[in-house]
Coordinates of C-alpha atoms in Angstrom, one line a residue:
X175 CA 0.0 0.0 0.0
X176 CA 1.4 3.4 -1.0
X177 CA 2.1 5.7 2.0
X178 CA -0.5 8.2 0.9
X179 CA -3.2 5.5 0.8
X180 CA -2.6 4.1 4.2
X181 CA -4.9 6.6 6.0
X182 CA -2.6 6.8 9.0
X183 CA -2.3 10.1 11.0
X184 CA 1.0 10.4 12.8
X185 CA 2.2 12.6 15.6
X186 CA 5.9 12.5 16.6
X187 CA 8.0 14.1 19.2
X188 CA 9.3 16.5 16.5
X189 CA 6.6 18.9 15.4
X190 CA 7.2 18.9 11.7
X191 CA 5.1 22.1 11.2
X192 CA 5.2 24.3 8.1
X193 CA 6.9 27.5 9.3
X194 CA 5.4 29.7 6.7
X195 CA 1.8 28.7 7.5
X196 CA -0.4 29.9 10.4
X197 CA -1.7 27.5 13.0
X198 CA -4.9 27.3 11.2
X199 CA -3.1 26.6 7.9
X200 CA -1.1 23.8 9.5
X201 CA -4.2 22.3 11.1
X202 CA -6.1 22.2 7.9
X203 CA -3.3 21.4 5.4
X204 CA -4.0 17.7 5.2
X205 CA -7.6 18.3 4.6
X206 CA -6.9 20.8 1.8
X207 CA -4.7 18.2 0.1
X208 CA -7.5 15.7 0.2
X209 CA -10.0 18.2 -1.3
X210 CA -12.1 18.6 1.8
X211 CA -14.7 21.4 1.3
X212 CA -13.7 24.7 2.9
X213 CA -16.6 24.7 5.4
X214 CA -15.6 21.2 6.6
X215 CA -12.0 22.3 7.0
X216 CA -13.0 25.4 9.1
X217 CA -15.3 23.3 11.3
X218 CA -12.8 20.6 12.0
X219 CA -10.0 23.1 12.6
X220 CA -12.2 25.1 15.0
X221 CA -13.1 21.9 16.9
X222 CA -9.5 20.7 17.3
X223 CA -8.3 24.2 18.3
X224 CA -11.0 24.5 21.0
X225 CA -10.1 21.0 22.3
X226 CA -6.4 21.7 22.5
X227 CA -6.5 25.4 23.7
X228 CA -5.4 26.8 20.4
X229 CA -8.4 29.0 19.5
X230 CA -6.5 32.2 20.4
X231 CA -3.4 31.1 18.4
X232 CA -4.9 30.3 15.0
X233 CA -3.4 33.3 13.2
X234 CA 0.1 32.8 14.6
X235 CA 3.0 31.0 12.9
X236 CA 5.1 28.2 14.5
X237 CA 8.0 30.6 15.2
X238 CA 5.7 32.6 17.5
X239 CA 4.7 29.6 19.6
X240 CA 6.3 27.8 22.5
X241 CA 7.4 24.2 22.2
X242 CA 4.3 22.9 24.0
X243 CA 2.0 25.0 21.7
X244 CA 3.8 23.6 18.6
X245 CA 3.2 20.0 19.9
X246 CA -0.4 20.7 20.4
X247 CA -0.7 22.0 16.8
X248 CA 1.0 18.8 15.6
X249 CA -1.5 16.8 17.6
X250 CA -4.4 18.8 16.3
X251 CA -3.3 18.3 12.7
X252 CA -3.8 14.5 13.2
X253 CA -7.1 15.0 15.0
X254 CA -8.7 16.9 12.1
X255 CA -8.1 14.2 9.6
X256 CA -10.4 11.5 11.1
X257 CA -8.0 8.8 9.9
X258 CA -8.3 5.0 10.0
X259 CA -5.4 4.7 12.4
X260 CA -3.6 7.1 14.7
X261 CA 0.1 6.6 15.4
X262 CA 1.4 8.7 18.4
X263 CA 5.1 8.6 19.1
X264 CA 5.9 10.4 22.4
X265 CA 3.4 13.2 21.4
X266 CA 3.2 14.8 24.9
X267 CA 6.9 14.9 25.7
X268 CA 7.3 18.7 25.3
X269 CA 4.2 19.7 27.3
X270 CA 4.2 20.9 30.9
X271 CA 2.5 18.8 33.5
X272 CA -0.9 20.6 33.4
X273 CA -1.1 20.5 29.6
X274 CA 0.2 17.0 29.5
X275 CA -2.7 15.9 31.7
X276 CA -5.3 17.9 29.7
X277 CA -4.0 16.7 26.3
X278 CA -4.0 13.1 27.6
X279 CA -7.7 13.5 28.5
X280 CA -8.4 15.0 25.1
X281 CA -6.8 12.0 23.4
X282 CA -8.8 9.6 25.5
X283 CA -12.0 11.6 24.7
X284 CA -11.1 11.6 21.0
X285 CA -10.7 7.8 21.1
X286 CA -14.1 7.3 22.8
X287 CA -15.7 9.7 20.2
X288 CA -14.2 8.2 17.1
X289 CA -13.6 4.6 18.1
X290 CA -10.5 4.7 15.9
X291 CA -7.5 2.5 16.6
X292 CA -4.7 4.4 18.3
X293 CA -1.1 3.2 18.7
X294 CA 0.6 5.2 21.3
X295 CA 4.3 4.9 21.8
X296 CA 5.6 6.2 25.2
X297 CA 8.2 5.7 27.9
X298 CA 5.8 7.2 30.4
X299 CA 4.1 4.5 32.4
X300 CA 1.2 6.7 33.5
X301 CA 0.4 7.5 29.9
X302 CA 0.6 3.8 28.9
X303 CA -1.6 2.5 31.8
X304 CA -4.1 5.4 31.8
X305 CA -4.6 5.6 28.0
X306 CA -4.1 2.0 26.9
X307 CA -6.8 -0.7 26.6
X308 CA -4.1 -3.0 25.6
X309 CA -0.4 -2.4 26.6
X310 CA 2.5 -3.9 24.7
X311 CA 5.8 -3.9 26.6
X312 CA 8.9 -3.9 24.3
X313 CA 12.6 -3.8 24.8
X314 CA 15.2 -3.6 21.9
X315 CA 12.7 -5.0 19.5
X316 CA 11.5 -7.9 21.7
X317 CA 7.9 -8.0 22.7
X318 CA 7.7 -9.1 26.3
X319 CA 4.0 -8.9 27.1
X320 CA 0.7 -7.8 25.7
X321 CA -2.3 -7.4 28.0
X322 CA -4.6 -5.0 29.8
X323 CA -3.0 -2.4 32.1
X324 CA -4.2 -4.5 35.1
X325 CA -2.6 -7.7 33.6
X326 CA 0.7 -6.1 32.8
X327 CA 0.9 -4.5 36.2
X328 CA -0.5 -7.2 38.4
X329 CA 0.6 -10.3 36.4
X330 CA 3.9 -9.3 34.7
X331 CA 5.1 -12.0 32.4
X332 CA 8.7 -11.7 33.5
X333 CA 11.2 -9.8 35.6
X334 CA 11.8 -7.1 32.9
X335 CA 8.1 -6.2 32.7
X336 CA 7.8 -6.2 36.5
X337 CA 10.7 -3.8 36.8
X338 CA 9.9 -1.6 33.9
X339 CA 6.2 -1.1 34.7
X340 CA 5.5 0.6 38.0
X341 CA 6.9 3.7 39.8
X342 CA 8.6 3.3 42.2
X343 CA 9.9 0.0 40.6
X344 CA 9.2 -3.4 42.1
X345 CA 11.3 -4.4 45.1
X346 CA 13.4 -7.5 44.5
X347 CA 15.7 -9.9 46.3
X348 CA 17.6 -12.9 44.9
X349 CA 16.8 -16.3 46.4
X350 CA 18.7 -19.7 46.2
X351 CA 17.8 -23.2 47.2
X352 CA 19.3 -24.2 50.5
X353 CA 20.3 -27.6 51.9
X354 CA 16.7 -28.1 53.1
X355 CA 15.3 -27.6 49.6
X356 CA 13.9 -24.2 50.3
X357 CA 14.4 -20.9 48.6
X358 CA 16.2 -18.6 51.0
X359 CA 17.4 -15.0 50.8
X360 CA 17.7 -12.2 53.4
X361 CA 15.0 -12.8 56.0
X362 CA 12.8 -14.9 53.7
X363 CA 12.5 -18.6 53.4
X364 CA 10.0 -19.8 50.8
X365 CA 8.7 -23.0 49.4
X366 CA 10.6 -23.8 46.2
X367 CA 8.5 -24.7 43.1
X368 CA 9.5 -27.9 41.5
X369 CA 12.8 -27.6 39.5
X370 CA 13.6 -24.1 40.7
X371 CA 17.0 -23.7 42.3
X372 CA 17.3 -19.9 41.9
X373 CA 14.7 -17.2 41.8
X374 CA 13.9 -13.6 42.4
X375 CA 11.2 -12.4 44.8
X376 CA 9.4 -9.3 43.6
X377 CA 7.1 -7.1 45.8
X378 CA 5.3 -3.9 44.7
X379 CA 5.8 -0.9 47.0
X380 CA 2.1 -0.8 47.8
X381 CA 2.2 -4.4 48.9
X382 CA 4.4 -3.6 51.8
X383 CA 2.8 -2.5 55.1
X384 CA 5.0 -0.4 57.4
X385 CA 4.5 -0.1 61.1
X386 CA 6.7 1.6 63.7
X387 CA 8.4 -0.6 66.4
X388 CA 9.8 0.1 69.8
X389 CA 13.5 0.5 70.2
X390 CA 15.1 -2.9 70.5
X391 CA 11.8 -4.7 69.9
X392 CA 12.3 -7.9 67.9
X393 CA 8.8 -9.3 67.9
X394 CA 5.8 -8.3 65.9
X395 CA 4.2 -8.8 62.5
X396 CA 7.4 -8.6 60.6
X397 CA 9.1 -11.3 62.5
X398 CA 12.8 -11.4 63.5
X399 CA 14.9 -9.9 60.7
X400 CA 17.7 -12.4 61.1
X401 CA 15.6 -15.5 61.8
X402 CA 15.3 -16.7 58.2
X403 CA 11.7 -17.7 58.9
X404 CA 10.0 -14.3 58.6
X405 CA 6.9 -13.4 56.7
X406 CA 8.1 -9.8 56.7
X407 CA 11.3 -8.0 57.9
X408 CA 12.6 -5.4 60.2
X409 CA 14.2 -2.3 58.6
X410 CA 15.5 1.2 59.3
X411 CA 14.0 4.1 57.5
X412 CA 16.5 5.8 55.2
X413 CA 14.3 8.5 53.7
X414 CA 10.7 9.6 53.5
X415 CA 9.1 11.3 50.5
X416 CA 6.0 13.1 51.5
X417 CA 3.8 13.4 48.3
X418 CA 0.6 14.6 49.9
X419 CA -1.8 11.7 49.1
X420 CA 0.9 9.1 50.0
X421 CA 4.4 8.7 51.4
X422 CA 7.2 6.7 49.9
X423 CA 9.3 5.2 52.7
X424 CA 12.8 4.1 51.6
X425 CA 14.1 1.3 53.8
X426 CA 17.4 -0.6 54.3
X427 CA 15.5 -3.7 53.3
X428 CA 16.8 -7.1 52.4
X429 CA 19.2 -7.5 49.5
X430 CA 21.7 -5.1 48.1
X431 CA 19.3 -2.3 47.2
X432 CA 17.1 -0.2 49.4
X433 CA 13.4 -1.1 49.3
X434 CA 10.5 1.4 48.9
X435 CA 7.1 1.1 50.5
X436 CA 4.0 3.1 49.7
X437 CA 2.3 4.3 52.9
X438 CA -0.6 6.4 54.0
X439 CA 0.2 10.1 54.7
X440 CA -0.9 9.5 58.3
X441 CA 2.1 7.2 59.0
X442 CA 4.6 9.0 61.2
X443 CA 8.1 7.8 60.6
X444 CA 11.4 9.6 60.2
X445 CA 14.9 8.6 58.9
X446 CA 16.5 6.4 61.5
X447 CA 13.3 4.9 62.8
X448 CA 13.0 1.2 63.2
X449 CA 10.0 -0.3 61.5
X450 CA 8.3 -3.6 60.9
X451 CA 7.4 -4.4 57.3
X452 CA 4.8 -7.0 56.4
X453 CA 4.5 -8.5 52.9
X454 CA 1.2 -9.1 51.0
X455 CA 2.3 -12.5 49.8
X456 CA -0.9 -13.1 47.7
X457 CA 0.1 -10.2 45.5
X458 CA 3.8 -10.8 45.4
X459 CA 5.7 -12.5 42.6
X460 CA 8.4 -15.2 42.2
X461 CA 10.5 -15.2 39.0
X462 CA 12.5 -18.2 38.0
X463 CA 16.1 -18.3 36.8
X464 CA 15.0 -17.4 33.3
X465 CA 13.1 -14.4 34.6
X466 CA 9.7 -15.8 33.9
X467 CA 7.0 -15.4 36.6
X468 CA 5.9 -18.5 38.4
X469 CA 2.1 -18.9 38.3
X470 CA 1.8 -19.7 42.1
X471 CA 2.3 -16.8 44.5
X472 CA 5.3 -17.1 46.8
X473 CA 4.6 -19.0 50.1
X474 CA 6.7 -18.3 53.2
X475 CA 7.6 -21.4 55.1
X476 CA 5.8 -20.4 58.4
X477 CA 2.5 -19.9 56.6
X478 CA 0.0 -22.8 55.9
X479 CA 0.2 -24.2 52.4
X480 CA -3.5 -23.3 51.6
X481 CA -4.2 -19.7 50.5

């Protein structure tokens, strides 16, 4: 199929606007080439300009616009065409936070209104999970997983997907089979799936529950940090990010890297505090030596086998 006959509207990170044309001229250029009647061009241009906040800029040229305004013109130029397929490649990258959110909403509304297939390429996980009905996770040309946002986030196919999707990224610790045939690492001792000698435990930050402990206290829901039989672990708070609706508590958790827990804004902890951390095992993940996720959720040894 010849490029001109593919009926694909594309928006890239680069604006690719015609510098000698006004905003209105750039928005309507593709329609004029296709012989759309003038009244139809003016109507579609006005609708796109209103949706993207460009109505006051229609008489300006690209050189008079900010980077974010130019990106909105490029997006509007695709919107007016009513194509068979939209291809977006990082279209929101040059917008500030407020316009990014508003334009994202406009793209979602456009999709609902038109029902047209949209392929949206982005490194922004919020964009991917909030806009996508189906999300494809790729790395260096390899397709790792295709699924709904919920499937990709809650049932990652492998360790790459688990680490790539989610912010903060998934917490992880390496495990190895011990002499008793169990998977052990840090404070955790888990039942080993058949044939698995090495694995990685992955726990999302929101699947960790943090509670303050008394100085020197070794008992509680987290268990003894050094016992090897814990369903959770003891930790010291390294840093707290107060984000208003939530807190991100950075911990000297098990393994080589610090762990991060999402906590309610009402939790009162400070750097240096000792805390008890419980793990939501039913939502945690075990990845085999090849990086693939095991179907069964991890099971700590001091919990009953039934879930």
